[in-house]
Amino acid sequence: MTHTRYAFIKAQWHADIVDRALDGFQELIPADQIDVFDVPGAFEMPLLAQELAKTGQYAAIACAAFVVDGGIYRHDFVAQAVVDGLMRAGMDTGVPVLSVSLTPHQYQETDHHNAIYRAHFVEKGREAANAALMIGQTRAKLANAA
């Protein structure tokens, strides 16, 4: 069975930037084929991705977050845990789980940096949609060859 629905999970930390990834994703995949889910932050994405994958409803799940160095915690540890968790969700369920998570070491809440990262998230959303579509095409070819 070929799934035509996609899940898009987005962290609400820096939502004004992260939400742009969904804009890019929707440039290639129609909005009516995407179920959107918000979570508080990046750390909450892997569990929801795994739960959504287990439903069997989605061809792929894209997850977007912006993990910045806030000076309070080691953001690189959080980012690594999130990426590892997303990979594990995909490997455990067989559903592609794509990361649109950016972890800049140099981010300041200025208009200049915000504009740069908003644009970058649009591009990364586009790349995730392209990856989701390519994986689906490859899987369809494999199924037809069997």
Coordinates of N, CA and C in Angstrom, one line a residue:
M1 N 0.8 -1.2 0.0 CA 0.0 0.0 0.0 C 0.9 1.3 0.0
T2 N 0.6 2.2 -0.9 CA 1.3 3.4 -0.9 C 0.6 4.5 -0.1
H3 N 1.3 5.0 0.8 CA 0.7 6.1 1.7 C 0.9 7.4 1.0
T4 N -0.1 8.3 1.0 CA 0.0 9.6 0.4 C -0.1 10.7 1.5
R5 N -0.1 10.4 2.7 CA -0.1 11.3 3.8 C 1.3 11.5 4.4
Y6 N 1.5 12.6 4.9 CA 2.8 13.0 5.6 C 2.5 13.7 6.9
A7 N 3.3 13.4 7.9 CA 3.2 14.1 9.2 C 4.3 15.1 9.2
F8 N 4.1 16.3 9.8 CA 5.1 17.3 10.0 C 5.0 17.8 11.4
I9 N 6.0 17.5 12.2 CA 6.1 17.9 13.6 C 7.0 19.1 13.7
K10 N 6.5 20.1 14.4 CA 7.3 21.3 14.6 C 7.4 21.8 16.0
A11 N 8.6 22.0 16.5 CA 8.8 22.5 17.8 C 8.4 24.0 17.9
Q12 N 7.8 24.4 19.0 CA 7.3 25.7 19.2 C 8.4 26.7 19.7
W13 N 9.5 26.2 20.1 CA 10.6 27.1 20.5 C 11.1 27.8 19.3
H14 N 11.1 29.1 19.2 CA 11.4 29.9 18.1 C 10.5 29.5 16.9
A15 N 9.2 29.4 17.2 CA 8.2 29.0 16.2 C 8.2 30.0 15.0
D16 N 8.5 31.2 15.2 CA 8.5 32.2 14.0 C 9.5 31.8 13.0
I17 N 10.5 31.1 13.4 CA 11.6 30.6 12.5 C 11.3 29.2 12.0
V18 N 11.0 28.3 13.0 CA 10.8 26.9 12.7 C 9.6 26.7 11.7
D19 N 8.5 27.5 11.9 CA 7.3 27.3 11.0 C 7.6 27.5 9.6
R20 N 8.7 28.2 9.2 CA 9.1 28.4 7.8 C 9.4 27.0 7.2
A21 N 9.9 26.0 7.9 CA 10.2 24.7 7.3 C 8.9 24.1 6.7
L22 N 7.8 24.3 7.4 CA 6.5 23.8 6.9 C 6.2 24.5 5.6
D23 N 6.5 25.8 5.5 CA 6.2 26.5 4.2 C 7.0 25.9 3.1
G24 N 8.3 25.6 3.3 CA 9.1 24.9 2.3 C 8.6 23.5 1.9
F25 N 8.2 22.8 3.0 CA 7.7 21.4 2.8 C 6.4 21.4 1.9
Q26 N 5.6 22.4 2.1 CA 4.3 22.5 1.4 C 4.5 23.1 -0.1
E27 N 5.7 23.5 -0.4 CA 6.0 23.9 -1.8 C 6.0 22.6 -2.7
L28 N 6.3 21.5 -2.1 CA 6.4 20.3 -2.9 C 5.3 19.2 -2.6
I29 N 4.8 19.3 -1.4 CA 3.8 18.4 -1.0 C 2.5 19.2 -0.6
P30 N 1.4 18.9 -1.2 CA 0.2 19.7 -1.0 C -0.2 19.7 0.5
A31 N -0.6 20.8 1.0 CA -1.0 21.0 2.4 C -2.1 20.0 2.8
D32 N -3.0 19.6 1.9 CA -4.1 18.7 2.3 C -3.6 17.2 2.4
Q33 N -2.3 17.0 2.2 CA -1.7 15.7 2.4 C -0.8 15.7 3.6
I34 N -0.8 16.8 4.4 CA 0.1 16.9 5.5 C -0.7 17.1 6.8
D35 N -0.4 16.3 7.8 CA -1.0 16.5 9.1 C 0.1 17.2 10.0
V36 N -0.2 18.3 10.6 CA 0.8 19.1 11.3 C 0.5 18.9 12.8
F37 N 1.6 18.7 13.5 CA 1.6 18.5 15.0 C 2.6 19.5 15.6
D38 N 2.2 20.2 16.6 CA 3.1 21.1 17.4 C 3.5 20.4 18.7
V39 N 4.8 20.6 19.0 CA 5.3 20.1 20.3 C 6.0 21.3 21.0
P40 N 6.2 21.2 22.3 CA 6.9 22.4 23.0 C 8.3 22.7 22.5
G41 N 9.1 21.6 22.3 CA 10.5 21.8 21.9 C 11.0 20.6 21.2
A42 N 12.2 20.7 20.8 CA 12.9 19.6 20.0 C 12.8 18.2 20.7
F43 N 13.0 18.3 22.0 CA 13.2 17.1 22.8 C 11.9 16.2 22.8
E44 N 10.8 16.8 22.5 CA 9.5 16.1 22.5 C 9.2 15.4 21.1
M45 N 10.0 15.8 20.1 CA 9.7 15.3 18.7 C 9.9 13.8 18.6
P46 N 11.0 13.1 19.0 CA 11.2 11.7 18.7 C 10.0 10.8 19.2
L47 N 9.5 11.0 20.4 CA 8.4 10.1 20.9 C 7.2 10.3 20.0
L48 N 6.8 11.5 19.7 CA 5.6 11.7 18.9 C 5.9 11.2 17.5
A49 N 7.1 11.3 16.9 CA 7.4 10.8 15.6 C 7.2 9.3 15.6
Q50 N 7.7 8.6 16.7 CA 7.5 7.2 16.8 C 6.0 6.8 16.9
E51 N 5.3 7.5 17.7 CA 3.9 7.2 17.9 C 3.1 7.4 16.5
L52 N 3.4 8.4 15.8 CA 2.8 8.6 14.5 C 3.2 7.6 13.5
A53 N 4.4 7.2 13.5 CA 4.9 6.2 12.6 C 4.2 4.8 12.8
K54 N 4.0 4.5 14.1 CA 3.3 3.3 14.4 C 1.9 3.2 14.0
T55 N 1.3 4.3 13.7 CA -0.1 4.3 13.2 C -0.2 3.7 11.8
G56 N 0.9 3.7 11.0 CA 0.9 3.2 9.7 C 0.2 4.1 8.7
Q57 N -0.1 5.4 9.1 CA -0.8 6.3 8.2 C 0.1 7.2 7.3
Y58 N 1.4 7.2 7.6 CA 2.2 8.2 6.9 C 3.4 7.5 6.1
A59 N 3.6 8.2 4.9 CA 4.7 7.8 4.1 C 6.0 8.2 4.7
A60 N 6.0 9.3 5.3 CA 7.2 9.9 6.0 C 6.7 10.9 7.0
I61 N 7.6 11.2 8.0 CA 7.4 12.1 9.0 C 8.6 13.1 9.1
A62 N 8.3 14.4 8.9 CA 9.4 15.4 9.0 C 9.2 16.1 10.3
C63 N 10.4 16.4 10.9 CA 10.4 17.0 12.3 C 11.3 18.2 12.2
A64 N 10.8 19.4 12.6 CA 11.6 20.6 12.5 C 11.7 21.3 13.9
A65 N 13.0 21.7 14.2 CA 13.3 22.4 15.4 C 14.5 23.2 15.3
F66 N 14.6 24.2 16.2 CA 15.8 25.1 16.2 C 16.4 25.0 17.6
V67 N 17.5 24.4 17.7 CA 18.1 24.1 19.0 C 19.3 25.1 19.1
V68 N 19.2 26.1 19.9 CA 20.2 27.1 20.0 C 20.9 27.1 21.3
D69 N 22.1 27.6 21.3 CA 22.9 27.7 22.6 C 22.4 28.9 23.4
G70 N 21.6 28.6 24.4 CA 21.1 29.6 25.3 C 21.9 29.9 26.4
G71 N 23.1 29.3 26.5 CA 24.0 29.5 27.6 C 23.7 28.8 28.9
I72 N 22.5 28.2 29.0 CA 22.1 27.5 30.2 C 22.4 26.0 30.2
Y73 N 22.3 25.4 29.1 CA 22.5 24.0 28.9 C 23.4 23.7 27.7
R74 N 23.8 22.6 27.6 CA 24.6 22.2 26.4 C 23.7 21.8 25.3
H75 N 23.5 22.7 24.4 CA 22.5 22.5 23.3 C 23.0 21.4 22.4
D76 N 24.3 21.1 22.3 CA 24.8 20.0 21.4 C 24.3 18.7 22.0
F77 N 24.2 18.5 23.3 CA 23.7 17.3 23.8 C 22.2 17.1 23.5
V78 N 21.5 18.1 23.6 CA 20.0 18.1 23.3 C 19.9 17.7 21.8
A79 N 20.6 18.4 21.0 CA 20.5 18.2 19.5 C 20.9 16.8 19.2
Q80 N 21.9 16.2 19.8 CA 22.3 14.8 19.5 C 21.3 13.8 20.0
A81 N 20.7 14.1 21.1 CA 19.6 13.2 21.6 C 18.4 13.2 20.7
V82 N 18.1 14.4 20.2 CA 16.9 14.5 19.3 C 17.2 13.8 18.0
V83 N 18.3 14.0 17.4 CA 18.6 13.4 16.1 C 18.7 11.8 16.3
D84 N 19.3 11.4 17.4 CA 19.4 10.0 17.6 C 18.0 9.4 17.8
G85 N 17.2 10.1 18.6 CA 15.8 9.6 18.8 C 15.0 9.6 17.5
L86 N 15.1 10.5 16.6 CA 14.4 10.5 15.4 C 14.9 9.4 14.5
M87 N 16.2 9.1 14.5 CA 16.7 8.0 13.7 C 16.2 6.7 14.2
R88 N 16.2 6.6 15.5 CA 15.7 5.4 16.2 C 14.2 5.1 15.9
A89 N 13.4 6.2 15.9 CA 12.0 6.1 15.6 C 11.8 5.6 14.1
G90 N 12.6 6.1 13.2 CA 12.5 5.6 11.8 C 13.0 4.1 11.7
M91 N 14.1 3.8 12.3 CA 14.6 2.5 12.2 C 13.7 1.4 12.9
D92 N 13.1 1.8 14.0 CA 12.2 0.9 14.8 C 10.9 0.6 14.1
T93 N 10.4 1.6 13.3 CA 9.1 1.5 12.7 C 9.1 1.3 11.2
G94 N 10.3 1.5 10.5 CA 10.3 1.4 9.1 C 9.7 2.6 8.3
V95 N 9.3 3.6 9.0 CA 8.8 4.8 8.4 C 9.9 5.9 8.4
P96 N 10.2 6.5 7.3 CA 11.2 7.5 7.2 C 10.9 8.7 8.2
V97 N 11.8 9.0 9.1 CA 11.6 10.2 9.9 C 12.8 11.1 9.6
L98 N 12.4 12.3 9.1 CA 13.4 13.2 8.5 C 13.6 14.4 9.5
S99 N 14.8 14.8 9.6 CA 15.1 15.9 10.6 C 15.4 17.2 9.8
V100 N 14.6 18.2 10.2 CA 14.8 19.6 9.7 C 15.2 20.4 11.0
S101 N 16.2 19.8 11.7 CA 16.6 20.4 13.0 C 17.9 21.1 12.8
L102 N 18.0 22.4 13.0 CA 19.2 23.2 12.9 C 19.7 23.5 14.3
T103 N 21.0 23.5 14.4 CA 21.7 23.7 15.7 C 22.9 24.6 15.6
P104 N 22.6 25.9 15.3 CA 23.7 26.8 15.1 C 24.5 27.1 16.4
H105 N 25.8 27.3 16.2 CA 26.6 27.6 17.4 C 26.6 29.2 17.6
Q106 N 26.3 29.9 16.5 CA 26.4 31.3 16.6 C 25.0 31.9 16.2
Y107 N 24.1 32.0 17.1 CA 22.8 32.6 16.9 C 22.5 33.7 17.9
Q108 N 22.1 34.9 17.3 CA 21.7 36.0 18.2 C 20.3 36.4 17.7
E109 N 19.5 36.8 18.6 CA 18.1 37.2 18.2 C 18.1 38.6 17.7
T110 N 18.7 38.7 16.5 CA 18.7 40.0 15.7 C 17.9 39.8 14.5
D111 N 17.4 40.9 13.9 CA 16.7 40.8 12.7 C 17.5 40.1 11.6
H112 N 18.8 40.4 11.5 CA 19.6 39.8 10.5 C 19.7 38.3 10.7
H113 N 20.0 37.8 11.9 CA 20.0 36.3 12.1 C 18.7 35.7 11.9
N114 N 17.6 36.3 12.4 CA 16.3 35.7 12.2 C 15.9 35.6 10.7
A115 N 16.3 36.6 9.9 CA 16.0 36.5 8.5 C 16.8 35.4 7.8
I116 N 18.0 35.2 8.2 CA 18.9 34.2 7.6 C 18.3 32.8 8.0
Y117 N 17.9 32.6 9.2 CA 17.4 31.3 9.6 C 16.0 31.0 9.1
R118 N 15.2 32.0 9.0 CA 13.9 31.8 8.4 C 14.0 31.3 7.0
A119 N 14.9 31.9 6.2 CA 15.1 31.5 4.8 C 15.7 30.1 4.8
H120 N 16.6 29.8 5.7 CA 17.3 28.5 5.7 C 16.3 27.4 6.0
F121 N 15.3 27.7 6.9 CA 14.3 26.7 7.3 C 13.4 26.4 6.1
V122 N 13.1 27.4 5.3 CA 12.3 27.2 4.1 C 13.0 26.2 3.2
E123 N 14.3 26.5 3.0 CA 15.1 25.6 2.1 C 15.1 24.1 2.7
K124 N 15.4 24.0 4.0 CA 15.4 22.7 4.6 C 14.1 22.0 4.6
G125 N 13.0 22.7 4.7 CA 11.7 22.1 4.5 C 11.5 21.6 3.1
R126 N 11.9 22.3 2.1 CA 11.9 21.9 0.7 C 12.7 20.6 0.6
E127 N 13.9 20.6 1.2 CA 14.8 19.4 1.1 C 14.1 18.2 1.7
A128 N 13.5 18.4 2.9 CA 12.8 17.3 3.5 C 11.7 16.7 2.7
A129 N 10.9 17.6 2.1 CA 9.8 17.1 1.2 C 10.4 16.4 0.0
N130 N 11.5 16.9 -0.6 CA 12.1 16.2 -1.7 C 12.6 14.8 -1.2
A131 N 13.2 14.7 -0.1 CA 13.7 13.4 0.4 C 12.5 12.5 0.7
A132 N 11.4 13.0 1.2 CA 10.2 12.1 1.5 C 9.7 11.6 0.2
L133 N 9.6 12.4 -0.8 CA 9.1 12.0 -2.1 C 10.0 11.0 -2.8
M134 N 11.3 11.2 -2.7 CA 12.3 10.3 -3.3 C 12.3 8.9 -2.6
I135 N 12.2 8.9 -1.3 CA 12.1 7.7 -0.6 C 10.9 6.9 -1.0
G136 N 9.8 7.6 -1.1 CA 8.5 6.9 -1.6 C 8.7 6.3 -3.0
Q137 N 9.3 7.1 -3.9 CA 9.5 6.6 -5.2 C 10.4 5.4 -5.2
T138 N 11.5 5.4 -4.5 CA 12.4 4.3 -4.4 C 11.7 3.0 -3.8
R139 N 10.9 3.2 -2.8 CA 10.2 2.1 -2.2 C 9.1 1.5 -3.2
A140 N 8.5 2.4 -4.0 CA 7.5 1.9 -5.0 C 8.2 1.1 -6.0
K141 N 9.4 1.5 -6.5 CA 10.2 0.7 -7.4 C 10.6 -0.6 -6.9
L142 N 11.0 -0.6 -5.6 CA 11.4 -1.9 -5.0 C 10.2 -2.8 -4.9
A143 N 9.1 -2.3 -4.5 CA 7.9 -3.1 -4.4 C 7.5 -3.7 -5.8
N144 N 7.6 -2.9 -6.8 CA 7.3 -3.4 -8.2 C 8.2 -4.4 -8.7
A145 N 9.5 -4.3 -8.2 CA 10.5 -5.2 -8.7 C 10.4 -6.6 -8.0
A146 N 9.7 -6.6 -6.9 CA 9.7 -7.9 -6.1 C 8.7 -8.8 -6.6

